[in-house]
Amino acid sequence: MNDRHIGIADPHPFVPSRKVDRLELFREKYAAERDKRLTKEGAGQFQAIDFTGKFSEFDTDPHVDGPREAGPMSLDLDVLVVGAGFMGMTAGIELGKRGISNYKILDVAGDFGGTWYWNRYPGVRCDVESYIYLPYLEETGYVPTERYVRGSEIFAYCQSLAQKYGLYDHAVFQTRVTEMEWDEDSARWTVRTDGGDEFRARFVATQSGLFMRPHLPGTPGIDTFKGHSFHTSRWDYDYTGGDDSGNLDGLRGKKVAIIGTGATGLQVIPQIAEYADETVVYQRTPTQVMPRQNAATDIEWFTSLKPGWHRERREAFDKCVQDRATLSEVDDGWVKFAKYQMDAVSEVGGANADLQAMMDALERSDYEWNEMLRDRVDAVVEDESKAAKLKTYYRTMCKRPGFSDEYLPAFNKDSVDIVDTTSTPIERITENGIVADGQEREFDLIIYATGFQGGRTWTEKAGYDVLGREGNRLSKKFADGISTLHGFLSKDFPNLFLLGFTQTATITNIAHLIDEQATHMMYLIDQCISSGARTIEPTAEAEQAWGKVMSDQTATRTDWLLTCTPGLYNNEGKIADTRNPLVSGVYVPGYQYFELLENWRKDGKLEGVVLSH
């Protein structure tokens, strides 16, 4: 396979040139930077944006004109799918392939797309190569226009998938589940919605999307600001003008504050800086910035790929990125970092090295990689004060790395300022602007790029409870953490398939996880239908055993997570809080989890699962 699709060369060196010897110096520096950002509140420092109540106006859907037009429905279904993102779409497509047509896909959004329906902010792109991120590429023959396509292209692709596979005939949009109750006599779930619907379904597949429920900082006074404000996942183009490619003419003459510099901030800030008269970035923790290396798709290369390339390319990428044991032809920042670490381990003996030498090599190479990226900040950002604030001091995978060719140069504009909230904390938001370290700055617009809810229970994020067999409530069962078999089934909640980060796996390419989850869920449904069973659920023993696997997995990562800067991956430093599934409920590396599920299916014994007739 040739590499003509790889992208443009970066104008600054992208190969570590400095060797690190004294690991303790970096450990001390990283620990000091972490400690500056630790809070006693942990994830409690954020304020949830719930469907109703305080801050619910931040959840207003900017993409619909009003409430849904359809009146209440009363339907008997074979399957109800809650969520119309990649997972819900994949579930619908696979149901159709099996001849199951009596299903509905329900979502609070106004269309398919999930993450890509909501996140339409300017600059948004996928951060994993589109050739392995987008689902069903071989089946549809679709050719992504670029290596990292814009969000608008991904959203349009979702719509085209829905058209191709007839999903719109099964869709119920602008509709939110309010309660779900199991009826033992009929072996059906009754699902009620805010639209007055009542669906009675044999099977329910539901998810609480990781990037669906936004939240705000815990800063007092958010509701007192008299200017304009919104969360990036509910971008208001009526105010800013433009679209996800930019052209934000509505910001001309405006003073804009943006709070948050994660993956979203990296993409949004250069767009704002191009148009606003003044842009002030409020940053708690800088994000590691690698070059984007985007390019138009080489059509000749893409059309030359042999059947099966999509799965092979996905699998090789995930194995390379997660355990550095496999080479990948996806030669991007993710893979370059993994290869650099592979080379470091090889230098100390590779697989024959003792464990401590291997761990030291991984740590040392991580520091060297970050030294390179800190040097890159100095090479790009002219103002030394700004550059110092943009340098990262944490291990690479403590936070999801960012990719941008425009982010760092944006800070060379005189109109762009950056405030380090660890040294200049935001005290409150006023009618006119933001007070930090006793000084008020006035703004016309405040944008919250503050991410999504992590440290809340599954039912809190979902916005509804589930009443299972004999009055058991999912809110009570999951109060101290999710409890399932393999992340899919939970005892006393038969025929309910939990999808997403529910004791499953963590993986760089989340679209691959979605595909694997859909495959396993459809296998379970097939087994239930083919055997004539009324219900499927796990045994208590199997659920407990999987819980032990999860706790053992967490234990292997605890020491490392404690060294990380506070963030989503370590629940803002509160790793003992088991409500965050990314801390207490993921299998690492993810590709081994996929192999575990595949072997379980091949075994055919349905170990740990009860089919009741």
Coordinates of C-alpha atoms in Angstrom, one line a residue:
M1 CA 0.0 0.0 0.0
N2 CA 1.4 3.4 -0.9
D3 CA 1.3 6.5 1.3
R4 CA 0.2 9.1 -1.1
H5 CA -2.9 9.8 1.0
I6 CA -0.8 10.6 4.1
G7 CA -1.0 14.4 4.0
I8 CA 1.2 17.4 4.0
A9 CA 4.6 17.7 5.7
D10 CA 4.7 19.6 9.0
P11 CA 6.8 22.8 8.9
H12 CA 8.3 22.0 12.3
P13 CA 10.2 18.9 13.4
F14 CA 8.0 16.0 14.4
V15 CA 10.7 13.6 15.6
P16 CA 12.0 13.7 19.2
S17 CA 15.6 14.9 19.2
R18 CA 16.3 15.1 22.9
K19 CA 17.1 12.1 25.1
V20 CA 15.8 12.0 28.7
D21 CA 17.9 10.4 31.4
R22 CA 16.7 11.7 34.8
L23 CA 13.1 10.5 35.0
E24 CA 12.6 11.8 38.5
L25 CA 12.9 15.4 37.3
F26 CA 10.0 14.9 34.9
R27 CA 8.0 13.0 37.5
E28 CA 8.3 15.9 39.9
K29 CA 7.4 18.5 37.3
Y30 CA 4.4 16.5 36.1
A31 CA 3.2 15.8 39.7
A32 CA 3.4 19.5 40.5
E33 CA 1.4 20.4 37.5
R34 CA -1.2 17.8 38.4
D35 CA -1.5 18.9 42.0
K36 CA -2.2 22.5 40.8
R37 CA -5.3 21.2 39.1
L38 CA -6.7 18.8 41.7
T39 CA -9.8 19.9 43.5
K40 CA -11.6 18.3 46.4
E41 CA -14.9 18.3 44.4
G42 CA -13.5 16.2 41.5
A43 CA -16.2 15.8 38.8
G44 CA -18.6 17.6 41.2
Q45 CA -17.0 20.9 40.2
F46 CA -19.2 20.8 37.1
Q47 CA -22.9 21.6 36.8
A48 CA -25.1 19.3 34.8
I49 CA -27.2 20.5 31.9
D50 CA -30.3 18.5 32.5
F51 CA -33.3 18.1 30.3
T52 CA -35.4 20.2 32.5
G53 CA -34.7 22.8 35.3
K54 CA -31.7 25.1 35.8
F55 CA -29.5 25.5 32.7
S56 CA -31.9 23.5 30.5
E57 CA -31.9 26.4 28.1
F58 CA -28.3 25.4 27.2
D59 CA -29.8 22.1 25.9
T60 CA -32.1 23.7 23.4
D61 CA -31.8 22.0 20.0
P62 CA -30.7 24.7 17.5
H63 CA -31.4 22.5 14.5
V64 CA -35.2 22.1 14.8
D65 CA -37.9 24.7 14.4
G66 CA -40.2 23.4 17.2
P67 CA -41.5 20.3 19.0
R68 CA -42.2 17.2 17.0
E69 CA -45.4 17.2 15.0
A70 CA -46.5 13.6 15.4
G71 CA -49.0 12.8 18.2
P72 CA -48.6 10.1 20.8
M73 CA -48.0 6.6 19.6
S74 CA -48.9 3.2 21.1
L75 CA -47.0 0.4 19.4
D76 CA -46.0 -3.2 20.0
L77 CA -42.4 -3.7 18.7
D78 CA -39.9 -6.5 18.4
V79 CA -37.0 -4.1 19.2
L80 CA -36.8 -0.5 20.5
V81 CA -33.4 1.2 20.0
V82 CA -32.8 4.3 22.1
G83 CA -30.3 6.5 20.5
A84 CA -29.8 7.4 16.8
G85 CA -26.0 7.8 16.6
F86 CA -23.6 5.4 15.1
M87 CA -24.7 2.7 17.5
G88 CA -28.4 3.1 16.9
M89 CA -27.9 3.3 13.2
T90 CA -25.7 0.1 13.2
A91 CA -28.3 -1.7 15.3
G92 CA -31.1 -0.7 12.8
I93 CA -29.0 -1.8 9.8
E94 CA -28.2 -5.1 11.3
L95 CA -31.8 -5.7 12.4
G96 CA -32.9 -5.1 8.8
K97 CA -30.3 -7.6 7.5
R98 CA -31.9 -10.2 9.7
G99 CA -35.4 -9.5 8.4
I100 CA -36.5 -7.8 11.6
S101 CA -38.6 -4.9 10.5
N102 CA -40.8 -4.2 13.5
Y103 CA -38.4 -1.8 15.3
K104 CA -38.1 1.8 16.1
I105 CA -35.1 4.1 16.7
L106 CA -35.8 6.8 19.2
D107 CA -33.8 9.9 19.9
V108 CA -34.1 13.4 21.5
A109 CA -32.3 14.8 18.4
G110 CA -34.0 15.8 15.2
D111 CA -32.1 13.5 12.9
F112 CA -29.6 10.7 12.8
G113 CA -26.0 11.3 13.7
G114 CA -25.6 11.3 17.5
T115 CA -22.4 13.1 18.3
W116 CA -22.3 14.4 14.8
Y117 CA -25.8 15.7 15.0
W118 CA -25.1 17.8 18.1
N119 CA -21.4 18.8 17.6
R120 CA -21.5 21.1 14.6
Y121 CA -19.2 23.8 15.9
P122 CA -16.8 25.5 13.5
G123 CA -13.7 23.5 12.7
V124 CA -15.1 20.1 13.9
R125 CA -13.5 17.1 12.3
C126 CA -12.9 13.5 13.3
D127 CA -9.5 12.9 15.0
V128 CA -9.2 9.3 13.8
E129 CA -8.6 8.7 10.1
S130 CA -12.0 8.8 8.3
Y131 CA -11.1 5.6 6.4
I132 CA -11.3 3.6 9.6
Y133 CA -13.7 5.8 11.5
L134 CA -16.8 5.9 9.2
P135 CA -18.8 2.7 9.3
Y136 CA -19.9 0.6 6.3
L137 CA -17.4 2.2 3.9
E138 CA -16.8 -1.0 1.9
E139 CA -20.5 -1.8 1.8
T140 CA -21.6 1.6 0.6
G141 CA -18.6 2.4 -1.6
Y142 CA -18.4 5.9 -0.1
V143 CA -15.1 7.7 -0.5
P144 CA -14.4 10.3 2.2
T145 CA -13.2 13.5 0.7
E146 CA -10.3 13.9 3.1
R147 CA -8.2 11.9 5.5
Y148 CA -10.0 13.8 8.4
V149 CA -13.3 14.9 7.2
R150 CA -15.4 17.7 8.6
G151 CA -18.3 17.1 10.9
S152 CA -20.8 18.2 8.2
E153 CA -19.5 15.4 5.9
I154 CA -19.9 12.8 8.7
F155 CA -23.4 14.1 9.5
A156 CA -24.3 13.9 5.8
Y157 CA -22.9 10.4 5.6
C158 CA -25.1 9.4 8.6
Q159 CA -28.1 10.8 6.7
S160 CA -27.1 8.9 3.5
L161 CA -26.8 5.6 5.6
A162 CA -30.2 6.2 7.0
Q163 CA -31.6 6.7 3.5
K164 CA -29.8 3.7 2.0
Y165 CA -31.0 1.3 4.7
G166 CA -34.5 2.7 5.2
L167 CA -33.9 3.8 8.8
Y168 CA -36.0 6.9 8.5
D169 CA -39.1 4.7 8.2
H170 CA -38.3 3.5 11.7
A171 CA -37.2 6.8 13.3
V172 CA -38.9 8.7 16.1
F173 CA -37.1 12.0 16.7
Q174 CA -37.4 14.8 19.2
T175 CA -38.5 12.3 21.7
R176 CA -37.1 11.5 25.1
V177 CA -37.6 8.4 27.2
T178 CA -39.1 9.2 30.6
E179 CA -39.5 5.8 32.1
M180 CA -39.0 2.1 31.2
E181 CA -40.8 -0.7 33.0
W182 CA -40.6 -4.5 32.7
D183 CA -43.8 -6.6 32.6
E184 CA -43.1 -10.2 33.6
D185 CA -46.4 -11.6 32.3
S186 CA -46.0 -10.4 28.7
A187 CA -42.2 -10.4 28.8
R188 CA -42.1 -6.9 27.3
W189 CA -40.7 -3.6 28.2
T190 CA -43.1 -0.6 28.4
V191 CA -41.2 2.5 27.4
R192 CA -42.9 5.9 27.9
T193 CA -41.8 9.2 26.5
D194 CA -42.2 12.9 26.9
G195 CA -44.4 12.8 23.8
G196 CA -47.0 10.7 25.5
D197 CA -45.8 7.5 23.6
E198 CA -46.1 4.0 24.9
F199 CA -43.9 1.4 23.2
R200 CA -44.1 -2.2 24.3
A201 CA -41.0 -3.9 23.1
R202 CA -39.6 -7.4 23.4
F203 CA -36.1 -6.1 23.3
V204 CA -34.7 -2.7 24.2
A205 CA -31.2 -1.5 23.2
T206 CA -30.3 1.7 25.1
Q207 CA -27.2 3.8 25.6
S208 CA -26.1 6.9 27.5
G209 CA -23.8 8.5 25.0
L210 CA -20.5 9.7 26.3
F211 CA -20.6 12.8 24.2
M212 CA -24.3 13.6 24.4
R213 CA -25.0 15.2 27.8
P214 CA -23.0 18.5 28.1
H215 CA -22.1 20.2 31.3
L216 CA -21.0 23.6 32.5
P217 CA -18.3 24.7 35.0
G218 CA -19.4 25.2 38.6
T219 CA -18.6 28.9 38.3
P220 CA -21.3 31.0 40.1
G221 CA -23.2 33.5 38.0
I222 CA -23.6 31.7 34.7
D223 CA -27.3 32.4 34.7
T224 CA -26.7 36.1 35.4
F225 CA -24.8 36.9 32.2
K226 CA -26.8 39.3 30.0
G227 CA -24.7 38.8 26.9
H228 CA -25.0 35.7 24.7
S229 CA -23.8 32.3 25.7
F230 CA -24.0 28.6 24.6
H231 CA -22.3 25.3 24.9
T232 CA -20.2 24.2 21.9
S233 CA -22.4 21.1 21.4
R234 CA -25.4 23.5 20.8
W235 CA -23.6 26.0 18.6
D236 CA -25.7 29.0 17.7
Y237 CA -25.0 29.9 14.1
D238 CA -27.8 32.4 14.1
Y239 CA -25.6 34.5 16.4
T240 CA -22.1 33.8 15.0
G241 CA -23.0 33.3 11.3
G242 CA -21.1 30.7 9.2
D243 CA -21.0 27.0 9.4
D244 CA -18.5 24.3 10.5
S245 CA -16.0 25.5 7.8
G246 CA -15.9 29.0 9.5
N247 CA -17.1 32.3 8.0
L248 CA -18.2 33.5 11.5
D249 CA -19.0 37.0 10.3
G250 CA -21.4 37.5 13.2
L251 CA -18.4 37.7 15.5
R252 CA -17.0 40.8 13.9
G253 CA -16.7 43.6 16.4
K254 CA -17.4 41.2 19.3
K255 CA -15.5 40.3 22.4
V256 CA -15.6 36.6 22.9
A257 CA -14.6 34.4 25.8
I258 CA -14.2 30.7 25.4
I259 CA -13.8 28.4 28.5
G260 CA -12.1 25.1 27.8
T261 CA -9.2 23.9 25.7
G262 CA -9.9 20.2 25.1
A263 CA -10.3 18.6 21.7
T264 CA -13.3 20.9 21.0
G265 CA -11.5 24.1 22.0
L266 CA -8.6 23.2 19.8
Q267 CA -10.8 23.2 16.8
V268 CA -13.0 26.1 17.7
I269 CA -10.5 28.7 18.9
P270 CA -8.8 29.3 15.6
Q271 CA -12.2 29.9 14.0
I272 CA -13.2 32.4 16.6
A273 CA -9.9 34.2 16.5
E274 CA -10.1 34.8 12.8
Y275 CA -13.3 36.9 13.2
A276 CA -13.7 38.2 16.7
D277 CA -12.2 41.6 17.7
E278 CA -11.0 40.0 20.9
T279 CA -10.8 36.4 21.9
V280 CA -9.9 35.4 25.5
V281 CA -9.2 31.7 26.1
Y282 CA -9.8 30.4 29.7
Q283 CA -7.7 27.3 30.1
R284 CA -7.4 24.9 33.1
T285 CA -5.2 22.3 31.4
P286 CA -3.5 22.6 28.0
T287 CA -4.0 19.9 25.4
Q288 CA -1.2 18.1 23.7
V289 CA -1.2 19.4 20.1
M290 CA 0.1 17.3 17.3
P291 CA 0.0 18.3 13.6
R292 CA -3.2 17.3 11.8
Q293 CA -1.5 16.0 8.6
N294 CA -4.8 16.2 6.7
A295 CA -5.0 15.8 2.9
A296 CA -7.5 15.2 0.2
T297 CA -8.2 11.5 -0.4
D298 CA -6.1 9.9 -3.1
I299 CA -8.9 8.3 -5.1
E300 CA -6.5 5.9 -7.0
W301 CA -5.2 4.6 -3.7
F302 CA -8.6 4.3 -2.1
T303 CA -10.2 2.4 -4.9
S304 CA -7.3 0.0 -5.1
L305 CA -7.9 -1.3 -1.6
K306 CA -8.7 -5.0 -1.5
P307 CA -11.9 -6.5 0.0
G308 CA -11.6 -6.7 3.8
W309 CA -9.3 -3.7 4.0
H310 CA -11.6 -1.8 6.4
R311 CA -11.7 -4.3 9.2
E312 CA -8.0 -5.1 8.7
R313 CA -7.0 -1.4 8.9
R314 CA -9.2 -0.8 11.9
E315 CA -7.8 -3.8 13.8
A316 CA -4.1 -3.0 13.0
F317 CA -4.6 0.6 14.1
D318 CA -6.1 -0.3 17.5
K319 CA -3.5 -2.9 18.2
C320 CA -0.7 -0.6 17.3
V321 CA -2.0 2.3 19.4
Q322 CA -3.0 0.3 22.4
D323 CA -0.2 -2.1 23.0
R324 CA 2.4 -1.1 20.4
A325 CA 2.6 -4.8 19.3
T326 CA 1.4 -4.4 15.7
L327 CA 2.5 -2.2 12.8
S328 CA -0.2 0.0 11.2
E329 CA -0.3 1.7 7.8
V330 CA -2.3 4.5 9.4
D331 CA 0.9 6.7 9.8
D332 CA -0.7 9.5 11.9
G333 CA 0.1 11.1 15.2
W334 CA -1.5 8.2 17.1
V335 CA 0.7 5.6 15.3
K336 CA 3.9 7.8 15.3
F337 CA 3.8 8.0 19.1
A338 CA 3.1 4.2 19.4
K339 CA 6.0 3.5 17.0
Y340 CA 8.3 5.8 18.9
Q341 CA 7.5 3.9 22.1
M342 CA 8.0 0.5 20.3
D343 CA 11.5 1.6 19.2
A344 CA 12.3 2.6 22.8
V345 CA 11.3 -0.8 24.1
S346 CA 13.3 -2.5 21.4
E347 CA 16.4 -0.6 22.5
V348 CA 16.3 -2.2 25.9
G349 CA 15.7 -5.7 24.6
G350 CA 12.1 -5.7 23.4
A351 CA 10.0 -8.7 24.5
N352 CA 13.1 -10.1 26.3
A353 CA 13.6 -7.0 28.5
D354 CA 12.6 -7.2 32.1
L355 CA 9.4 -5.5 33.1
Q356 CA 11.0 -2.6 34.9
A357 CA 13.3 -1.8 31.9
M358 CA 10.3 -1.9 29.6
M359 CA 8.3 0.4 31.8
D360 CA 11.2 2.8 32.1
A361 CA 11.6 2.8 28.4
L362 CA 7.9 3.6 27.9
E363 CA 8.0 6.4 30.4
R364 CA 11.2 7.9 29.1
S365 CA 10.0 7.9 25.5
D366 CA 6.8 9.5 26.6
Y367 CA 8.8 12.3 28.2
E368 CA 10.9 12.7 25.0
W369 CA 7.8 12.8 22.9
N370 CA 6.4 15.6 25.0
E371 CA 9.7 17.5 25.0
M372 CA 9.4 17.5 21.2
L373 CA 5.8 18.9 21.4
R374 CA 6.9 21.5 23.9
D375 CA 9.7 22.6 21.6
R376 CA 7.1 22.8 18.9
V377 CA 5.1 25.2 20.9
D378 CA 8.2 27.4 21.3
A379 CA 8.8 27.2 17.6
V380 CA 5.3 28.3 16.7
V381 CA 4.1 30.7 19.4
E382 CA 6.0 34.0 19.4
D383 CA 4.9 35.3 22.8
E384 CA 6.9 33.4 25.6
S385 CA 4.2 34.0 28.2
K386 CA 1.5 32.5 25.9
A387 CA 3.8 29.6 24.9
A388 CA 4.5 28.7 28.5
K389 CA 0.7 28.3 29.2
L390 CA 0.3 26.1 26.1
K391 CA 2.9 23.5 27.1
T392 CA 1.6 20.2 28.5
Y393 CA 3.1 18.3 31.4
Y394 CA 1.4 15.0 31.7
R395 CA 1.8 11.6 30.1
T396 CA 0.4 11.4 26.6
M397 CA -2.6 9.2 27.1
C398 CA -3.8 10.9 30.4
K399 CA -5.9 13.1 28.1
R400 CA -7.0 12.5 24.5
P401 CA -4.4 14.1 22.3
G402 CA -5.3 16.9 20.0
F403 CA -4.5 17.5 16.3
S404 CA -4.4 20.9 14.7
D405 CA -2.3 23.0 12.3
E406 CA -4.2 26.2 13.2
Y407 CA -4.4 26.2 17.0
L408 CA -1.0 27.2 18.1
P409 CA -0.6 29.9 15.3
A410 CA -3.9 31.5 16.5
F411 CA -2.1 32.7 19.6
N412 CA 0.2 34.9 17.6
K413 CA -2.6 37.2 17.0
D414 CA -2.6 40.3 19.2
S415 CA -6.4 39.9 19.6
V416 CA -6.0 36.5 21.3
D417 CA -5.2 36.2 24.9
I418 CA -5.0 33.1 27.2
V419 CA -5.8 33.0 30.9
D420 CA -4.4 30.1 33.0
T421 CA -7.1 29.4 35.5
T422 CA -4.8 27.5 37.8
S423 CA -3.0 30.7 38.6
T424 CA -5.7 33.2 37.7
P425 CA -8.9 31.3 38.7
I426 CA -12.3 32.3 37.4
E427 CA -14.2 33.6 40.5
R428 CA -17.6 34.3 39.0
I429 CA -19.5 35.3 35.9
T430 CA -21.3 38.7 36.1
E431 CA -24.0 40.4 34.0
N432 CA -21.2 41.8 31.8
G433 CA -18.4 39.2 31.7
I434 CA -16.0 37.2 33.7
V435 CA -14.1 37.9 37.0
A436 CA -10.7 36.2 37.3
D437 CA -8.3 37.0 40.1
G438 CA -10.3 40.1 41.1
Q439 CA -10.4 41.6 37.6
E440 CA -13.5 41.8 35.4
R441 CA -13.4 41.5 31.7
E442 CA -16.5 42.3 29.6
F443 CA -17.7 40.1 26.8
D444 CA -20.4 40.0 24.3
L445 CA -20.3 36.2 24.0
I446 CA -19.2 33.4 26.4
I447 CA -18.8 30.0 24.8
Y448 CA -18.5 26.9 27.0
A449 CA -16.2 24.2 25.5
T450 CA -16.4 22.4 28.8
G451 CA -17.2 18.9 27.7
F452 CA -19.7 16.3 28.8
Q453 CA -20.9 14.6 31.9
G454 CA -18.6 11.9 33.3
G455 CA -18.9 11.5 37.1
R456 CA -22.6 10.8 37.2
T457 CA -24.5 7.6 37.3
W458 CA -25.9 5.9 34.1
T459 CA -29.5 6.8 35.0
E460 CA -28.6 10.4 35.8
K461 CA -27.1 10.9 32.4
A462 CA -29.8 9.0 30.6
G463 CA -32.5 11.2 32.3
Y464 CA -34.8 8.2 33.2
D465 CA -34.9 5.2 35.4
V466 CA -35.5 1.6 34.5
L467 CA -37.9 -0.5 36.6
G468 CA -36.9 -4.2 36.2
R469 CA -38.1 -7.5 37.5
E470 CA -39.8 -7.4 41.0
G471 CA -39.4 -3.7 41.3
N472 CA -35.6 -3.6 41.0
R473 CA -34.5 -0.2 39.9
L474 CA -31.5 0.4 37.7
S475 CA -30.7 3.6 39.5
K476 CA -30.3 1.7 42.8
K477 CA -28.3 -1.2 41.2
F478 CA -26.0 1.2 39.4
A479 CA -25.7 3.8 42.2
D480 CA -22.2 2.7 43.0
G481 CA -21.2 1.6 39.6
I482 CA -22.4 -0.4 36.6
S483 CA -22.9 -4.1 37.0
T484 CA -23.3 -6.3 33.9
L485 CA -22.0 -9.3 32.0
H486 CA -19.6 -8.2 29.3
G487 CA -21.2 -4.7 29.5
F488 CA -24.4 -5.8 27.8
L489 CA -26.8 -7.6 30.1
S490 CA -27.7 -6.9 33.8
K491 CA -29.5 -9.4 36.0
D492 CA -33.2 -8.6 36.8
F493 CA -33.4 -6.4 33.6
P494 CA -34.1 -9.1 31.0
N495 CA -34.0 -8.4 27.3
L496 CA -32.3 -5.0 28.0
F497 CA -29.1 -4.4 26.1
L498 CA -26.8 -1.7 27.5
L499 CA -24.5 -0.1 24.9
G500 CA -21.7 2.4 25.2
F501 CA -19.2 2.5 28.1
T502 CA -20.9 0.0 30.3
Q503 CA -18.1 -2.3 31.5
T504 CA -17.0 -2.7 27.9
A505 CA -13.7 -1.4 26.6
T506 CA -11.7 1.8 25.9
I507 CA -10.3 2.2 22.5
T508 CA -9.0 5.1 20.4
N509 CA -11.4 4.5 17.5
I510 CA -14.7 4.5 19.2
A511 CA -16.5 3.6 16.0
H512 CA -14.8 0.2 16.1
L513 CA -16.1 -0.4 19.6
I514 CA -19.6 0.5 18.4
D515 CA -19.3 -2.0 15.5
E516 CA -18.1 -4.8 17.9
Q517 CA -20.9 -4.1 20.4
A518 CA -23.5 -4.2 17.7
T519 CA -22.2 -7.6 16.5
H520 CA -22.4 -9.0 20.0
M521 CA -25.8 -7.7 20.7
M522 CA -27.2 -9.1 17.5
Y523 CA -25.7 -12.5 18.4
L524 CA -27.5 -12.4 21.7
I525 CA -30.8 -11.4 20.1
D526 CA -30.3 -14.1 17.4
Q527 CA -29.8 -16.7 20.1
C528 CA -32.9 -15.7 22.0
I529 CA -35.1 -15.7 18.9
S530 CA -33.8 -18.9 17.4
S531 CA -34.3 -20.8 20.6
G532 CA -37.8 -19.4 21.2
A533 CA -36.8 -18.0 24.5
R534 CA -38.9 -15.4 26.3
T535 CA -36.0 -13.7 28.0
I536 CA -32.2 -13.4 28.1
E537 CA -30.2 -12.2 31.1
P538 CA -27.0 -13.1 33.0
T539 CA -26.6 -15.1 36.1
A540 CA -25.6 -13.4 39.3
E541 CA -22.4 -15.4 39.4
A542 CA -21.4 -14.4 35.9
E543 CA -22.2 -10.8 36.6
Q544 CA -20.0 -10.9 39.8
A545 CA -17.2 -12.6 37.9
W546 CA -17.2 -9.9 35.2
G547 CA -17.3 -7.3 38.0
K548 CA -14.1 -8.9 39.3
V549 CA -12.5 -8.7 35.9
M550 CA -13.4 -5.0 35.8
S551 CA -12.0 -4.3 39.3
D552 CA -8.8 -6.2 38.4
Q553 CA -8.5 -4.1 35.2
T554 CA -8.9 -0.9 37.2
A555 CA -6.3 -2.0 39.8
T556 CA -3.7 -2.4 37.0
R557 CA -4.3 1.2 35.9
T558 CA -4.8 2.9 39.3
D559 CA -1.2 3.9 40.0
W560 CA -0.8 5.3 36.5
L561 CA -4.1 7.2 36.6
L562 CA -3.1 8.8 39.9
T563 CA -0.1 10.3 38.1
C564 CA -2.4 11.9 35.5
T565 CA -3.6 15.5 35.3
P566 CA -7.3 15.7 36.4
G567 CA -9.7 14.9 33.5
L568 CA -12.3 12.6 32.1
Y569 CA -10.1 9.6 32.0
N570 CA -9.4 9.6 35.8
N571 CA -12.6 11.2 36.9
E572 CA -10.9 14.5 37.7
G573 CA -8.5 12.7 40.0
K574 CA -11.2 10.9 42.0
I575 CA -10.6 7.4 40.7
A576 CA -12.3 5.8 43.7
D577 CA -15.6 7.1 42.4
T578 CA -16.9 4.1 40.6
R579 CA -19.7 6.0 38.8
N580 CA -17.4 7.0 36.0
P581 CA -17.2 4.0 33.7
L582 CA -14.0 5.2 32.0
V583 CA -12.3 4.7 35.3
S584 CA -14.0 1.7 36.9
G585 CA -15.6 -0.1 33.9
V586 CA -13.4 -0.6 30.9
Y587 CA -11.3 -3.4 29.5
V588 CA -7.8 -2.5 28.3
P589 CA -6.6 -3.1 25.6
G590 CA -9.9 -2.9 23.8
Y591 CA -9.0 -5.3 21.0
Q592 CA -8.5 -8.1 23.6
Y593 CA -12.0 -7.4 24.8
F594 CA -13.2 -7.9 21.2
E595 CA -11.3 -11.2 21.0
L596 CA -12.9 -12.2 24.3
L597 CA -16.4 -11.6 23.0
E598 CA -15.6 -13.4 19.7
N599 CA -14.3 -16.4 21.5
W600 CA -17.3 -16.5 23.8
R601 CA -19.6 -16.5 20.8
K602 CA -17.5 -19.2 19.0
D603 CA -17.7 -21.4 22.1
G604 CA -21.5 -21.4 21.7
K605 CA -22.2 -22.4 25.3
L606 CA -23.7 -19.0 26.3
E607 CA -21.7 -19.3 29.5
G608 CA -23.2 -17.0 32.2
V609 CA -26.4 -16.3 30.3
V610 CA -29.9 -17.7 31.1
L611 CA -32.4 -18.2 28.3
S612 CA -35.9 -18.6 29.8
H613 CA -38.7 -20.2 27.9

